[in-house]
Short mmCIF file of C-alpha atoms in Angstrom, two decimals:
data_model
loop_
_atom_site.label_atom_id
_atom_site.label_comp_id
_atom_site.label_asym_id
_atom_site.label_seq_id
_atom_site.Cartn_x
_atom_site.Cartn_y
_atom_site.Cartn_z
CA MET A 16 -5.38 -2.47 0.29
CA SER A 17 -3.39 -2.67 3.46
CA ARG A 18 0.22 -1.59 3.27
CA HIS A 19 2.89 -1.66 5.94
CA LEU A 20 5.50 0.89 6.92
CA PRO A 21 8.69 -0.54 8.43
CA LEU A 22 8.98 0.42 12.08
CA ASN A 23 11.61 -0.34 14.67
CA LEU A 24 9.79 -2.76 16.97
CA GLY A 25 12.50 -2.27 19.54
CA GLU A 26 11.28 1.29 20.19
CA SER A 27 8.16 2.15 22.14
CA LEU A 28 6.96 4.78 19.65
CA PRO A 29 5.76 4.55 17.08
CA GLN A 30 4.84 0.99 16.18
CA GLY A 31 2.37 0.93 13.36
CA LEU A 32 0.68 -0.67 10.45
CA GLN A 33 -0.67 1.85 7.95
CA GLN A 34 -3.89 0.94 6.22
CA LYS A 35 -5.46 2.72 3.29
CA PHE A 36 -9.18 3.24 3.72
CA ASP A 37 -11.84 4.50 1.33
CA ALA A 38 -15.06 3.21 -0.17
CA ALA A 39 -13.07 0.68 -2.22
CA ILE A 40 -12.18 -1.18 0.98
CA SER A 41 -14.95 -3.26 2.51
CA GLN A 42 -15.75 -2.68 6.18
CA ILE A 43 -15.15 -6.37 6.83
CA ARG A 44 -11.61 -6.06 5.54
CA LEU A 45 -10.95 -2.90 7.52
CA ASN A 46 -12.19 -4.56 10.70
CA LYS A 47 -10.05 -7.65 10.09
CA GLY A 48 -7.01 -5.45 9.60
CA ALA A 49 -7.61 -3.83 12.98
CA VAL A 50 -8.13 -7.20 14.68
CA ILE A 51 -4.97 -8.79 13.29
CA ALA A 52 -2.92 -5.71 14.17
CA LEU A 53 -4.21 -5.91 17.73
CA SER A 54 -3.41 -9.63 17.95
CA ILE A 55 0.15 -9.05 16.73
CA GLY A 56 0.57 -6.15 19.12
CA ILE A 57 1.18 -3.29 16.72
CA LYS A 58 -0.53 0.05 16.33
CA HIS A 59 -3.18 0.36 13.61
CA VAL A 60 -3.44 3.67 11.76
CA VAL A 61 -6.10 4.46 9.15
CA VAL A 62 -4.93 6.68 6.29
CA GLN A 63 -7.53 8.63 4.32
CA THR A 64 -6.98 8.95 0.56
CA ASP A 65 -8.99 10.72 -2.11
CA GLU A 66 -8.54 8.77 -5.35
CA LEU A 67 -12.31 8.86 -5.88
CA GLN A 68 -11.83 12.55 -6.63
CA ASN A 69 -9.33 11.69 -9.37
CA PRO A 70 -10.93 11.24 -12.83
CA GLU A 71 -7.93 9.16 -13.90
CA TYR A 72 -9.01 6.64 -11.27
CA THR A 73 -12.80 6.87 -11.52
CA SER A 74 -12.78 6.55 -15.33
CA ASN A 75 -11.72 2.95 -14.61
CA ARG A 76 -9.33 2.34 -17.44
CA VAL A 77 -7.04 -0.67 -17.37
CA ASP A 78 -4.43 1.40 -15.50
CA ARG A 79 -6.82 2.32 -12.66
CA CYS A 80 -4.65 0.47 -10.14
CA TYR A 81 -1.68 2.70 -10.98
CA HIS A 82 -3.58 5.86 -10.06
CA CYS A 83 -4.85 4.28 -6.84
CA LYS A 84 -1.39 3.21 -5.72
CA ASP A 85 0.15 6.50 -6.84
CA THR A 86 -2.23 8.30 -4.48
CA LEU A 87 -1.66 5.76 -1.71
CA TYR A 88 2.12 5.87 -1.79
CA GLY A 89 2.10 9.66 -1.88
CA GLU A 90 0.08 9.70 1.34
CA LEU A 91 2.27 7.05 2.95
CA ARG A 92 5.43 8.92 1.97
CA THR A 93 4.15 12.03 3.70
CA LEU A 94 3.26 10.02 6.79
CA ALA A 95 6.58 8.15 6.79
CA ASP A 96 8.50 11.41 6.54
CA SER A 97 6.53 12.89 9.43
CA LEU A 98 7.45 9.87 11.57
CA GLY A 99 11.08 9.86 10.53
CA LEU A 100 10.78 6.55 8.69
CA GLU A 101 12.92 5.80 5.67
CA ALA A 102 11.17 2.94 3.85
CA ILE A 103 7.68 1.92 2.79
CA LEU A 104 7.12 -1.83 2.46
CA ASP A 105 4.44 -3.78 0.60
CA GLY A 106 3.42 -7.43 0.55
CA THR A 107 4.24 -8.25 -3.07
CA GLN A 108 5.46 -11.84 -3.50
CA VAL A 109 6.71 -13.78 -6.52
CA ASP A 110 3.30 -15.15 -7.57
CA ASP A 111 2.07 -11.58 -7.98
CA LEU A 112 4.42 -11.20 -10.94
CA ASN A 113 2.08 -13.49 -12.91
CA ASP A 114 -0.71 -10.93 -12.61
CA ASP A 115 -1.30 -7.79 -14.64
CA ARG A 116 -0.84 -5.14 -11.93
CA PRO A 117 -0.31 -1.54 -13.06
CA GLY A 118 0.25 -0.66 -9.41
CA PHE A 119 3.73 -2.19 -9.68
CA ARG A 120 4.84 0.88 -11.63
CA ALA A 121 3.56 3.24 -8.94
CA ALA A 122 5.44 1.22 -6.30
CA GLN A 123 8.65 1.40 -8.27
CA GLU A 124 8.30 5.14 -8.81
CA ALA A 125 7.70 5.65 -5.07
CA GLY A 126 10.69 3.51 -4.08
CA VAL A 127 8.53 0.96 -2.25
CA LYS A 128 10.41 -2.10 -0.99
CA SER A 129 9.03 -5.64 -1.29
CA PRO A 130 10.78 -7.86 1.30
CA LEU A 131 8.78 -10.98 0.44
CA LEU A 132 9.75 -10.60 -3.20
CA ILE A 133 13.37 -10.02 -2.29
CA ALA A 134 13.27 -13.26 -0.26
CA SER A 135 11.62 -15.10 -3.19
CA PHE A 136 8.55 -15.94 -1.13
CA SER A 137 5.59 -17.42 -3.02
CA LYS A 138 2.01 -17.15 -1.80
CA ALA A 139 2.32 -20.69 -0.43
CA ASP A 140 5.46 -19.67 1.47
CA VAL A 141 3.68 -16.67 2.95
CA ARG A 142 0.72 -18.78 4.07
CA GLU A 143 2.89 -21.50 5.59
CA THR A 144 5.05 -18.99 7.45
CA ALA A 145 1.95 -17.20 8.75
CA ARG A 146 0.55 -20.56 9.90
CA LEU A 147 3.76 -21.42 11.74
CA LEU A 148 3.66 -18.00 13.41
CA GLY A 149 0.11 -18.68 14.55
CA LEU A 150 -1.53 -15.88 12.57
CA SER A 151 -5.28 -16.39 12.26
CA VAL A 152 -5.36 -15.07 8.69
CA TRP A 153 -2.83 -17.54 7.30
CA ASP A 154 -5.42 -19.10 4.96
CA LYS A 155 -7.51 -15.99 4.30
CA PRO A 156 -8.70 -15.75 0.67
CA ALA A 157 -7.36 -12.89 -1.41
CA MET A 158 -9.47 -9.73 -1.09
CA PRO A 159 -8.82 -7.30 -3.97
CA CYS A 160 -10.28 -3.82 -3.70
CA LEU A 161 -13.95 -3.43 -4.59
CA SER A 162 -13.15 -1.24 -7.61
CA SER A 163 -11.74 -4.34 -9.29
CA ARG A 164 -15.30 -5.73 -9.42
CA ILE A 165 -16.47 -3.01 -11.81
CA THR A 166 -16.06 -3.64 -15.54
CA HIS A 167 -13.28 -1.53 -17.09
CA GLY A 168 -14.73 1.52 -18.77
CA GLU A 169 -17.61 1.89 -16.32
CA GLU A 170 -17.18 4.76 -13.89
CA VAL A 171 -16.17 3.93 -10.34
CA THR A 172 -18.52 5.67 -7.89
CA THR A 173 -19.10 5.58 -4.16
CA ASP A 174 -22.63 4.27 -4.73
CA LYS A 175 -21.43 1.31 -6.82
CA LEU A 176 -18.71 0.43 -4.33
CA GLY A 177 -21.26 0.58 -1.53
CA MET A 178 -23.59 -1.76 -3.42
CA ILE A 179 -20.81 -4.25 -4.05
CA GLY A 180 -19.51 -4.14 -0.49
CA GLN A 181 -22.94 -4.60 1.06
CA ALA A 182 -23.79 -7.39 -1.39
CA GLU A 183 -20.64 -9.34 -0.57
CA GLN A 184 -21.11 -8.89 3.17
CA TYR A 185 -24.73 -10.09 2.96
CA ILE A 186 -23.86 -13.16 0.87
CA LYS A 187 -20.97 -14.13 3.15
CA GLU A 188 -23.13 -13.86 6.26
CA LEU A 189 -25.98 -15.80 4.65
CA THR A 190 -24.01 -18.66 3.08
CA GLY A 191 -20.66 -18.77 4.87
CA VAL A 192 -18.86 -18.56 1.53
CA ARG A 193 -15.20 -17.50 1.83
CA ASN A 194 -13.96 -16.78 -1.69
CA LEU A 195 -16.45 -14.36 -3.24
CA ARG A 196 -16.63 -11.67 -5.91
CA VAL A 197 -19.74 -9.69 -6.83
CA ARG A 198 -18.98 -8.23 -10.24
CA TYR A 199 -20.74 -5.05 -11.35
CA SER A 200 -21.58 -4.47 -15.01
CA ASN A 201 -24.27 -2.05 -16.17
CA SER A 202 -26.31 -2.51 -12.96
CA MET A 203 -26.02 -6.31 -13.17
CA ALA A 204 -24.49 -8.38 -10.36
CA ARG A 205 -22.54 -11.48 -11.35
CA ILE A 206 -21.68 -13.60 -8.33
CA GLU A 207 -18.46 -15.61 -8.51
CA VAL A 208 -17.40 -18.09 -5.85
CA ALA A 209 -14.72 -20.76 -5.71
CA PRO A 210 -15.80 -23.89 -7.62
CA GLU A 211 -15.88 -25.97 -4.43
CA GLU A 212 -18.23 -23.41 -2.81
CA ARG A 213 -20.86 -23.33 -5.57
CA ARG A 214 -22.88 -25.95 -3.70
CA LEU A 215 -23.68 -23.33 -1.05
CA PHE A 216 -25.97 -21.68 -3.59
CA PHE A 217 -27.75 -24.83 -4.77
CA ASP A 218 -30.85 -24.05 -2.74
CA GLU A 219 -33.85 -22.19 -4.12
CA ALA A 220 -34.55 -20.37 -0.86
CA VAL A 221 -30.96 -19.12 -0.67
CA MET A 222 -31.01 -17.95 -4.29
CA ASP A 223 -34.32 -16.15 -3.76
CA GLN A 224 -33.00 -14.39 -0.66
CA ILE A 225 -29.86 -13.23 -2.45
CA ASP A 226 -31.84 -12.07 -5.47
CA ARG A 227 -34.19 -9.99 -3.32
CA ALA A 228 -31.44 -8.52 -1.16
CA LEU A 229 -29.22 -7.46 -4.06
CA LYS A 230 -32.12 -5.93 -5.97
CA GLN A 231 -32.97 -3.92 -2.87
CA LEU A 232 -29.40 -2.61 -2.98
CA GLY A 233 -29.97 -1.37 -6.53
CA PHE A 234 -28.89 -4.20 -8.82
CA MET A 235 -31.29 -4.76 -11.73
CA THR A 236 -30.26 -8.36 -12.43
CA VAL A 237 -28.50 -10.95 -10.25
CA THR A 238 -26.66 -13.92 -11.77
CA LEU A 239 -24.36 -16.72 -10.62
CA ASP A 240 -21.28 -17.67 -12.62
CA LEU A 241 -21.75 -21.41 -13.04
CA LYS A 242 -18.07 -22.15 -13.66
CA GLY A 243 -16.99 -20.45 -10.47
CA TYR A 244 -14.21 -18.01 -9.73
CA THR A 245 -10.80 -18.68 -11.23
CA ARG A 246 -7.78 -16.48 -10.78
CA LYS A 247 -7.02 -14.56 -13.96
CA GLU A 248 -3.33 -14.64 -14.72
CA ARG A 249 -1.14 -13.51 -17.55
CA THR A 250 2.15 -14.84 -18.89
CA PRO A 251 4.98 -12.82 -17.35
CA ALA A 252 6.53 -10.47 -19.88
CA ALA A 253 10.05 -9.11 -20.07
CA ASP A 254 8.89 -5.95 -18.33
CA PRO A 255 11.62 -3.81 -16.73
CA LEU A 256 9.05 -2.43 -14.29
CA LEU A 257 8.50 -5.68 -12.43
CA LEU A 258 11.66 -6.88 -10.78
CA PRO A 259 13.27 -3.50 -9.92
CA MET A 260 10.76 -3.29 -7.05
CA ALA A 261 12.90 -5.90 -5.34
CA SER A 262 15.76 -3.44 -5.11
CA LEU A 263 18.45 -4.48 -2.67
CA SER A 264 20.07 -1.07 -2.66
CA GLN A 265 19.89 1.16 0.41
#
């Protein structure tokens, strides 16, 4: 859940990229954020948040994302004010409007600006621009927070997030799979990968290794979604909370 604060790159101090970090962020993702910041030449700052202490978040209702982002933007606002920065930016782009994202409301309430949305950038536009700029992550698969792997209604805990994060890291290192979700439901792991990557699991030895490793982490049952991962979208509604994020004022 990396988020960026706008900084004047013409000044020597400060130049920064603010990244939210808690158990819901995998260590792999945190490390990649640090690496890409270093390659771009900007300062990387880790911001601690405490949404796991908030029962509105850990109860894992359908609006969990709102409470996460509400906490995040509160912390970033405090940091921005301490640095004398006016705006907080996020990476929302037009394709995100097809998703059900309660965090949009938190962004609007916090006055977060979405420059990619203002410029009508799609995900494809973002990737192509990143490629032209020579960024190594231009084709990186989406990496939602680990809490999104837990079935709504089941409590979000540090232990569950740790199990999910370790399971995904192990599977990626073993198989080389890029687009991966390990879903958690009542102590069961359901592995989802992109349809074109399912073949990486069509080996009995690989399946046995994954089964043993995930059960050692605490999962009772390990399954593979045979259809493969597909992005879950919704039909955009006439919701007044969506487009105002792209405010051109100020």
